[in-house]
PDB file of C-alpha atoms in Angstrom:
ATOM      1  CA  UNK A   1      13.578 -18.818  72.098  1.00 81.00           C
ATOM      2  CA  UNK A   2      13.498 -21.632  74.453  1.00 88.00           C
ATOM      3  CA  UNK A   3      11.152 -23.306  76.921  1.00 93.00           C
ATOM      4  CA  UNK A   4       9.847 -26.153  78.730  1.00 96.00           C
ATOM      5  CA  UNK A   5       6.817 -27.871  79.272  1.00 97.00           C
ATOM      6  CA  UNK A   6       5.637 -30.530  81.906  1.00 97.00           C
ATOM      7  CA  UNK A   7       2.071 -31.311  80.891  1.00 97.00           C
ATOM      8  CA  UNK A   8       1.396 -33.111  83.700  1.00 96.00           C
ATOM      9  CA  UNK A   9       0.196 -30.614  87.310  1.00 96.00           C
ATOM     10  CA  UNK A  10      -0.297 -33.558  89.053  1.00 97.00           C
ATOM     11  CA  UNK A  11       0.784 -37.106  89.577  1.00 98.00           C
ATOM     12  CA  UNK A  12      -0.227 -39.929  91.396  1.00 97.00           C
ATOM     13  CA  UNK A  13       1.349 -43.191  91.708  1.00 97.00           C
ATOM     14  CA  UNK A  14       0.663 -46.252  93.838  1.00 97.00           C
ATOM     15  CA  UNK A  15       3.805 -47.013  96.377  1.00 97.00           C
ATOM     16  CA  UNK A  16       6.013 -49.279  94.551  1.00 97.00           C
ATOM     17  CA  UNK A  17       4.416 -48.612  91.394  1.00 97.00           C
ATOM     18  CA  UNK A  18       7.097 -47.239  88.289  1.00 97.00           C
ATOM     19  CA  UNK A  19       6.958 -44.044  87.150  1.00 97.00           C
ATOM     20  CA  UNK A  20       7.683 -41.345  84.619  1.00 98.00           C
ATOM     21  CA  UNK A  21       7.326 -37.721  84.505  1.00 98.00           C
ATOM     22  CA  UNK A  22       6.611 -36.010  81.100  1.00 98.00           C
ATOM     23  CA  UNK A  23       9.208 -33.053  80.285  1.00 98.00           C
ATOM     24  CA  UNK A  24       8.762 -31.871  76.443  1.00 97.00           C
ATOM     25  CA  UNK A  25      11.730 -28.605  74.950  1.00 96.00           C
ATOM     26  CA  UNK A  26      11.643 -26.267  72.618  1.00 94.00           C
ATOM     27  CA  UNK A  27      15.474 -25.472  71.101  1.00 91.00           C
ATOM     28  CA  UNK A  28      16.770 -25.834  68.094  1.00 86.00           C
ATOM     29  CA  UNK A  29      20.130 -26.956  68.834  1.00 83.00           C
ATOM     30  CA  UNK A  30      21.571 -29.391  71.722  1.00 81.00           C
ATOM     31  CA  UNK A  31      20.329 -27.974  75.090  1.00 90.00           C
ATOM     32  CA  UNK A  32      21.747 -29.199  78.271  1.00 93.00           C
ATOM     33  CA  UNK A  33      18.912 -30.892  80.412  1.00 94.00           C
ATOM     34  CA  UNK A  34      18.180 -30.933  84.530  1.00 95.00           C
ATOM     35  CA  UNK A  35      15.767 -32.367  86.904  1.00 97.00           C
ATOM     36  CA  UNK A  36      15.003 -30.814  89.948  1.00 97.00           C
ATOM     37  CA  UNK A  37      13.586 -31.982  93.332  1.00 97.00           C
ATOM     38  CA  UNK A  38      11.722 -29.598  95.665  1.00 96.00           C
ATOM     39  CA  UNK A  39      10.676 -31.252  98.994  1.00 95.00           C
ATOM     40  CA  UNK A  40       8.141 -29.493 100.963  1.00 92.00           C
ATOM     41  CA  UNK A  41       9.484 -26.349 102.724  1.00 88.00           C
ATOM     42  CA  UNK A  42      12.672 -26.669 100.850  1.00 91.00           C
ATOM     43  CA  UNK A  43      14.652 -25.667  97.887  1.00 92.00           C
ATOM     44  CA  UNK A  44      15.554 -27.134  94.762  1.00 94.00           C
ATOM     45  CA  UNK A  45      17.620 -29.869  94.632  1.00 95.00           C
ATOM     46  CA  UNK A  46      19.499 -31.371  91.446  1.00 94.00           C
ATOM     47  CA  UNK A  47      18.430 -34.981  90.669  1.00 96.00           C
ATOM     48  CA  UNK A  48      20.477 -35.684  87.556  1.00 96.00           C
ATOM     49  CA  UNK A  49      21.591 -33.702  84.508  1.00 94.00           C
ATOM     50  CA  UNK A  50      22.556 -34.355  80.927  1.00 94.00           C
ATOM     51  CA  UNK A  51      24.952 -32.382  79.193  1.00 89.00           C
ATOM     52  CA  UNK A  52      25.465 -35.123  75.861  1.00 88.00           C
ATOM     53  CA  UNK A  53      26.700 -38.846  75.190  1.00 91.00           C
ATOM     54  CA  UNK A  54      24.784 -41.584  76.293  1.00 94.00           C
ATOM     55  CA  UNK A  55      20.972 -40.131  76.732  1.00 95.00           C
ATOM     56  CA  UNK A  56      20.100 -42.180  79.815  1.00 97.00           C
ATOM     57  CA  UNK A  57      21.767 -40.832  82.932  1.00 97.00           C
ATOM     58  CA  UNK A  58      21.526 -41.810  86.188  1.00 96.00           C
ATOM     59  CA  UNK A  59      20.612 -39.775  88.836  1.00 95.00           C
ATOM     60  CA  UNK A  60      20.126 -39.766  92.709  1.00 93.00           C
ATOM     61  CA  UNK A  61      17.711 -41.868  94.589  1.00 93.00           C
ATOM     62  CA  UNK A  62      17.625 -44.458  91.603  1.00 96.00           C
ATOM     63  CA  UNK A  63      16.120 -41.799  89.309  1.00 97.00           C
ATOM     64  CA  UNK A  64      17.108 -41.616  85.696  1.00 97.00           C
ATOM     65  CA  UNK A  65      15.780 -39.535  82.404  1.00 98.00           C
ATOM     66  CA  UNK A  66      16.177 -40.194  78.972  1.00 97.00           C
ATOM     67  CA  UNK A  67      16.858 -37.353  76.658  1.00 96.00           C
ATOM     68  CA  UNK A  68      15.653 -38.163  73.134  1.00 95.00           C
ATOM     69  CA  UNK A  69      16.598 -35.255  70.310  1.00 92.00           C
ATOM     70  CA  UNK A  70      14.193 -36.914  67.992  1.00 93.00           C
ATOM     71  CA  UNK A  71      11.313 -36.572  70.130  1.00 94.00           C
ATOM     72  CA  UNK A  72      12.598 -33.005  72.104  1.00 94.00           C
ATOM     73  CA  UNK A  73      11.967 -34.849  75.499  1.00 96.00           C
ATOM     74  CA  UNK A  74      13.547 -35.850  78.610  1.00 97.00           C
ATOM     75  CA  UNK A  75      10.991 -37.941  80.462  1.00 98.00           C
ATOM     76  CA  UNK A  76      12.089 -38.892  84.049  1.00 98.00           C
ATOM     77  CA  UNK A  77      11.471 -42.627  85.012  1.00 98.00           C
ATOM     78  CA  UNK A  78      12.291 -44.480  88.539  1.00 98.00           C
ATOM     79  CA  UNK A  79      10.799 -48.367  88.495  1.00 97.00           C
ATOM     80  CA  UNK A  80       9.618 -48.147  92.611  1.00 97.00           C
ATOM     81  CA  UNK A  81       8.728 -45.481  93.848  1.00 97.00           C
ATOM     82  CA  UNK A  82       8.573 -44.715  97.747  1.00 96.00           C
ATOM     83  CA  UNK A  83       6.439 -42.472  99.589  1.00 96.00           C
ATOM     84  CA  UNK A  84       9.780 -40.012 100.523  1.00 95.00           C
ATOM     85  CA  UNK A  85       9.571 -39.438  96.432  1.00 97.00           C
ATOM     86  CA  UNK A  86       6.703 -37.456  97.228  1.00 97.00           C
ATOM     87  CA  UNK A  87       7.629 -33.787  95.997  1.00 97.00           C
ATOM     88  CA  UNK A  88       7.495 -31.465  92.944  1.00 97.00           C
ATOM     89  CA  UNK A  89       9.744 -32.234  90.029  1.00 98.00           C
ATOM     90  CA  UNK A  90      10.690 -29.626  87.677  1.00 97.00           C
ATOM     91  CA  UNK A  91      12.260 -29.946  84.711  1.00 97.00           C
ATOM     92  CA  UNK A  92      15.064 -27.391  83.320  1.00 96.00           C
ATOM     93  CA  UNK A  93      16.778 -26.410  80.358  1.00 94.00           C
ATOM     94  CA  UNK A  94      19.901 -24.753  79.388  1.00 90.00           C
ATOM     95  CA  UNK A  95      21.325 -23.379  75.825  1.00 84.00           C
ATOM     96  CA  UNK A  96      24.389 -22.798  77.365  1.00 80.00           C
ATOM     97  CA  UNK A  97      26.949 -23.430  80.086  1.00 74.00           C
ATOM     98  CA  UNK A  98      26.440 -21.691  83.051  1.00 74.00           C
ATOM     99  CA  UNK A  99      23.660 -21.513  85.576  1.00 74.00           C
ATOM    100  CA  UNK A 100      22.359 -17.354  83.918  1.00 76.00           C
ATOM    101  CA  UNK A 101      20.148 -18.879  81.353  1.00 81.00           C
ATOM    102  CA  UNK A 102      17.635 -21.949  82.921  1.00 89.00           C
ATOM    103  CA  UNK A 103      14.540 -21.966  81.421  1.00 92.00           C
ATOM    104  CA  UNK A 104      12.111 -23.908  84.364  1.00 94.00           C
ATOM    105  CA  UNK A 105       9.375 -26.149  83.611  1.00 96.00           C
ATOM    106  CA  UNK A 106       5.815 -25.141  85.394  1.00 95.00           C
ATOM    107  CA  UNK A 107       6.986 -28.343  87.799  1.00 96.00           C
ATOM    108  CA  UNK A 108       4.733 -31.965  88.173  1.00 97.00           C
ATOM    109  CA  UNK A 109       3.774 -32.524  92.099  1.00 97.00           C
ATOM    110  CA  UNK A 110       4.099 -36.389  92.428  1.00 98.00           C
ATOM    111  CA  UNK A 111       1.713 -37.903  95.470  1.00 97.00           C
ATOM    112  CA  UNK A 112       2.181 -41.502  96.572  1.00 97.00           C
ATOM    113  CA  UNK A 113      -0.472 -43.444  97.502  1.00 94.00           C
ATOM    114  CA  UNK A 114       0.079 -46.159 100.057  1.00 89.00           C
TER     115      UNK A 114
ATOM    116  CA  UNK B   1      30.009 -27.430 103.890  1.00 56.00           C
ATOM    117  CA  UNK B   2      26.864 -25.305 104.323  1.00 73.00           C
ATOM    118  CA  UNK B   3      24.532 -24.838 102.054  1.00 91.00           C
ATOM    119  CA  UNK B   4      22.785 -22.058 100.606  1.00 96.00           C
ATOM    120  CA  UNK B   5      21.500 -20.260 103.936  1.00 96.00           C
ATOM    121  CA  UNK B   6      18.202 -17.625 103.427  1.00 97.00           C
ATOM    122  CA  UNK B   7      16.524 -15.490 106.539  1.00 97.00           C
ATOM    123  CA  UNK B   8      13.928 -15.067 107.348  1.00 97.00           C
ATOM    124  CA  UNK B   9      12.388 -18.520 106.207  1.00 96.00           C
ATOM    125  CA  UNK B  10       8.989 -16.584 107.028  1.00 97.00           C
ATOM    126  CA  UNK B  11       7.821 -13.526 106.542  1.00 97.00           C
ATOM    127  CA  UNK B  12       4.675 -11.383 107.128  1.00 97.00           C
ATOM    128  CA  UNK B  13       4.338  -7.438 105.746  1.00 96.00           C
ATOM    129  CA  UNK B  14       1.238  -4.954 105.639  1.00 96.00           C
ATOM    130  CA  UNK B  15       1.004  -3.609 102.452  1.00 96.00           C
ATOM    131  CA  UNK B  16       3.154  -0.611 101.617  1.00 96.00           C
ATOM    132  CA  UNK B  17       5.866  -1.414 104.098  1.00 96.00           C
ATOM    133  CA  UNK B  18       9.269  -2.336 103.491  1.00 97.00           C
ATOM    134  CA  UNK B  19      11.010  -5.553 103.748  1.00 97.00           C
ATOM    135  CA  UNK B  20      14.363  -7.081 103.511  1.00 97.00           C
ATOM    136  CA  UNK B  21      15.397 -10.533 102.896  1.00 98.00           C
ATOM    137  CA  UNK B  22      19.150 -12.244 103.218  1.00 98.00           C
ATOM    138  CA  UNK B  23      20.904 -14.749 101.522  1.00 98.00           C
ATOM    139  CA  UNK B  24      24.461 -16.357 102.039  1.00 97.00           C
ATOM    140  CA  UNK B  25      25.396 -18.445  99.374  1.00 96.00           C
ATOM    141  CA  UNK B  26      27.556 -21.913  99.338  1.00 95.00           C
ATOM    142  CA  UNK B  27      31.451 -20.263 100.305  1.00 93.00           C
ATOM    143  CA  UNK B  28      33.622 -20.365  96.717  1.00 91.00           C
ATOM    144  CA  UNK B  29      30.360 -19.673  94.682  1.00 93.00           C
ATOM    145  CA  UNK B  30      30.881 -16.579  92.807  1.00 90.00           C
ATOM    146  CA  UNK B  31      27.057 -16.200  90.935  1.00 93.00           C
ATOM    147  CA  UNK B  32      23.968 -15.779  93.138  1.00 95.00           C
ATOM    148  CA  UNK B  33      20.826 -15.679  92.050  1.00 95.00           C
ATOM    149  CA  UNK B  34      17.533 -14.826  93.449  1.00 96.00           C
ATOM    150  CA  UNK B  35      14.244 -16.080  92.202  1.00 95.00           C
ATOM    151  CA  UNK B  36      10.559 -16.095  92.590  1.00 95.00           C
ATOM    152  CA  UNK B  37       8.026 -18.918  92.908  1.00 95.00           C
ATOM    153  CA  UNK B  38       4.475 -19.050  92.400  1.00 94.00           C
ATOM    154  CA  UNK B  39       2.104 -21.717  91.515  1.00 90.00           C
ATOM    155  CA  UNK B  40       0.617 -20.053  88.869  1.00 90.00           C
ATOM    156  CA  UNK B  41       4.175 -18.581  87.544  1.00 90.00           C
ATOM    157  CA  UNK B  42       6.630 -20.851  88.558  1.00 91.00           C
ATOM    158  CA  UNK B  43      10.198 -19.990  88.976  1.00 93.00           C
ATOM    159  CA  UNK B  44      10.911 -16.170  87.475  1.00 92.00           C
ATOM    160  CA  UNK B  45      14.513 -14.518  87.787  1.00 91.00           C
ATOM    161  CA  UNK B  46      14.584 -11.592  89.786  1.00 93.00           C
ATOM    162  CA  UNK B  47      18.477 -10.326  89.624  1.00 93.00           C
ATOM    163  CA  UNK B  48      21.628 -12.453  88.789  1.00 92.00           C
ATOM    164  CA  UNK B  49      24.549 -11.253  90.134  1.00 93.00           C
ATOM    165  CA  UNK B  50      28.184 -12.582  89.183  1.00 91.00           C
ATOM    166  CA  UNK B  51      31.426 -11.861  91.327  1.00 88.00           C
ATOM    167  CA  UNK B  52      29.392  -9.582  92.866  1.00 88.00           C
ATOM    168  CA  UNK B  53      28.407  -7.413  89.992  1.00 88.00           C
ATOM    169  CA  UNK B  54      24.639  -7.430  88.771  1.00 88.00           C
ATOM    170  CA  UNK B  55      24.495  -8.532  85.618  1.00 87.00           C
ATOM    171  CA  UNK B  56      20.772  -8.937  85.603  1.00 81.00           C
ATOM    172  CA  UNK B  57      17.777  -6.792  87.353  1.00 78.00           C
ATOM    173  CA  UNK B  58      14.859  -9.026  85.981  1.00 73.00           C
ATOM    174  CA  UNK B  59      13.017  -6.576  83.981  1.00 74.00           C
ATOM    175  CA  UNK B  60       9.675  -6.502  85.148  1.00 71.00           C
ATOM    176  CA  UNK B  61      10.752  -6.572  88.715  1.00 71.00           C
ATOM    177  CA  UNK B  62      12.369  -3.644  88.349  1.00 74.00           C
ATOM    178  CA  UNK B  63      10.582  -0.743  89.890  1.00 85.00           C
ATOM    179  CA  UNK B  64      10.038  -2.077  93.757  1.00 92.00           C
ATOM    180  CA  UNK B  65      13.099  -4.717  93.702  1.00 94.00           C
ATOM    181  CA  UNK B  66      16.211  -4.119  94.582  1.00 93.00           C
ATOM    182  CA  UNK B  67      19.096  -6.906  94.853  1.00 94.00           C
ATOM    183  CA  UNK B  68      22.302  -5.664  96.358  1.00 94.00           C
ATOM    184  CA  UNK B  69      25.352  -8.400  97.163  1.00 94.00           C
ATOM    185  CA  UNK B  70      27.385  -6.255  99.891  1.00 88.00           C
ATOM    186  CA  UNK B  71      30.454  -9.018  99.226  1.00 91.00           C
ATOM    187  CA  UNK B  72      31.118 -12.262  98.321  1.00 89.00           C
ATOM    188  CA  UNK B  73      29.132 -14.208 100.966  1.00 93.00           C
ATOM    189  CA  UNK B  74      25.563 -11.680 101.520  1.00 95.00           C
ATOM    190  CA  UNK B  75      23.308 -10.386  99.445  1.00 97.00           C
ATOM    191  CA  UNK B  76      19.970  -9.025 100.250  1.00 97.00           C
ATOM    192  CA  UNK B  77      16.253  -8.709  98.528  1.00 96.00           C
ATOM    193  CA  UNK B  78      14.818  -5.611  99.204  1.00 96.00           C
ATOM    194  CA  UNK B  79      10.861  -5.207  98.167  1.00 95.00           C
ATOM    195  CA  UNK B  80       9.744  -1.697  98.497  1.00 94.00           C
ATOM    196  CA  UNK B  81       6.910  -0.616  99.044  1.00 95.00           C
ATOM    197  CA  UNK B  82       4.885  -4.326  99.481  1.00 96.00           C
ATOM    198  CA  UNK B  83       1.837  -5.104  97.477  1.00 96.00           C
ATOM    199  CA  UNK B  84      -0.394  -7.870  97.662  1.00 96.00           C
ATOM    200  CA  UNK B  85       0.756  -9.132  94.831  1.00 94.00           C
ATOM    201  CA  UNK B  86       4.590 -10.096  95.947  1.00 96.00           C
ATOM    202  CA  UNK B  87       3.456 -13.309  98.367  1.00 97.00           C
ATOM    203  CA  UNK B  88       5.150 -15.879  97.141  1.00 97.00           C
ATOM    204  CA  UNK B  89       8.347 -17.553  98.125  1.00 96.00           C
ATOM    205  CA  UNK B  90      11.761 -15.953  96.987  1.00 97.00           C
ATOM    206  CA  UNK B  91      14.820 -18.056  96.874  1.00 96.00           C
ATOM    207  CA  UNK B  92      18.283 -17.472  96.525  1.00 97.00           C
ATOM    208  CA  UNK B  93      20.638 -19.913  94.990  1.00 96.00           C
ATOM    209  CA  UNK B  94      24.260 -19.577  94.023  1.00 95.00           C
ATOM    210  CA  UNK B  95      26.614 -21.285  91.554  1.00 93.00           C
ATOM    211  CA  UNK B  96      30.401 -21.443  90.351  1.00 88.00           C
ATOM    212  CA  UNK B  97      32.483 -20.960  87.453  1.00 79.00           C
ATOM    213  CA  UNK B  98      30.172 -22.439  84.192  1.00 76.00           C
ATOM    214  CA  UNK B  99      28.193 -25.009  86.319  1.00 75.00           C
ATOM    215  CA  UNK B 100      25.034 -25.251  85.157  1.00 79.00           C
ATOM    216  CA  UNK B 101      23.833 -26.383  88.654  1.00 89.00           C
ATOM    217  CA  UNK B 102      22.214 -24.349  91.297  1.00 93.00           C
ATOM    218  CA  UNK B 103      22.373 -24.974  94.811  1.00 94.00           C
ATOM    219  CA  UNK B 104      18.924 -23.225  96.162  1.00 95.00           C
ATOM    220  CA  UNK B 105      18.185 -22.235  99.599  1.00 96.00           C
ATOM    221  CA  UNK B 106      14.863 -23.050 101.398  1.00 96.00           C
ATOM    222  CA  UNK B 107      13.280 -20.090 100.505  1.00 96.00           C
ATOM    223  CA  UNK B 108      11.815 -17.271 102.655  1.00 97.00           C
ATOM    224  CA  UNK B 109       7.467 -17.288 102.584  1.00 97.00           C
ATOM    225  CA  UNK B 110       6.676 -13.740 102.231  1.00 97.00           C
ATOM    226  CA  UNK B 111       2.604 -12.737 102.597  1.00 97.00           C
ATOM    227  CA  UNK B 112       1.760  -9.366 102.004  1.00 97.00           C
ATOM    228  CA  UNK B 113      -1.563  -8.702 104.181  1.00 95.00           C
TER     229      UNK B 113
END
């Protein structure tokens, strides 16, 4: 069995201010790894993704996550954040290639304080 | 290219009724998936379909939904008969070949009065 946790419902960062959003996995092998974007009134978006090699990938909108085996996590970080990050973040994993298997994190809604 | 394109992006239904909701995926995308979204649930999988074949009916769902994909670029969401319980947003999103990347729609806002 698989899953994801964000153990964070709620964020809120200063404008500016860095940031990192909690994502913790349960699999026993190598899973592949996703963050997702939903802005209000819209679907998901893809942020970044990590399928293996270096664990810190880049992403869109200067985002990046670091996937650490060790520690089952794949926190996502951006150093200034802008008040267009505001959204809900989810955090996804795969066993397997192909989209039929995600397991979705419960999501983190990030506010940004001006 | 267009996106993932769902309709209605709003819809209202008196319990019992029935009601249908469309989806046209990204062109080239052979899977298409339709979800639902709740705060307290999150994201659950409703039906999975792949070249047009279902390939998964979501279990649970079962008994009032019914996914259909009529060809390669529509597939509808039929809820029959409405409860209460089904507001939430359902959204469609498709992928190709062994991408694990899903390209969601905006979602249609179903209340059930």
């Amino acid at each position: 069995a698989q899953s994801v946790t964000q153990p964070d419902a709620r964020v809120t960062v200063s404008e500016g201010a860095s940031l990192q959003l909690r994502c913790k996995y349960s699999y026993s092998g190598t899973p592949y790894l996703f963050w997702y974007v939903q802005y209000p009134r819209q679907g998901l978006q893809l942020l970044l993704k990590y399928y293996s090699g270096d664990p810190v990938v880049q992403g869109v909108n200067g985002f990046e996550a670091e996937f650490s085996k060790s520690n089952s996590s794949f926190h996502l970080r951006k150093a200034s954040v802008h008040w267009s990050d505001s959204a809900v973040y989810f955090c996804v994993l795969s066993a397997v290639e192909g989209a039929d298997r995600l397991t979705f994190g419960k999501g983190t809604q990030l506010i940004i304080q001006p | 290219d267009a996106g993932v394109t769902q309709t209605p992006r709003h819809e209202v239904a008196e319990k019992g009724q029935t009601i249908i909701l469309k989806c046209e995926p990204v062109s080239g995308h052979n899977d298409l998936f339709w979800y639902r979204q709740t705060k307290i649930q999150g994201l659950e999988l409703l039906s999975y379909f792949r070249s047009k074949s279902l390939m998964e009916d979501g279990g649970a769902f079962k008994d009032r939904f019914k996914a259909e994909m009529l060809n390669s670029s529509f597939s509808t969401l039929k809820i029959q008969p409405t409860e209460p319980k089904d507001s939430a947003v359902y959204l469609c999103a498709s992928s190709w070949g062994r991408q694990n990347t899903l390209y969601f729609g905006a979602g249609t806002r179903l209340s059930v009065l």
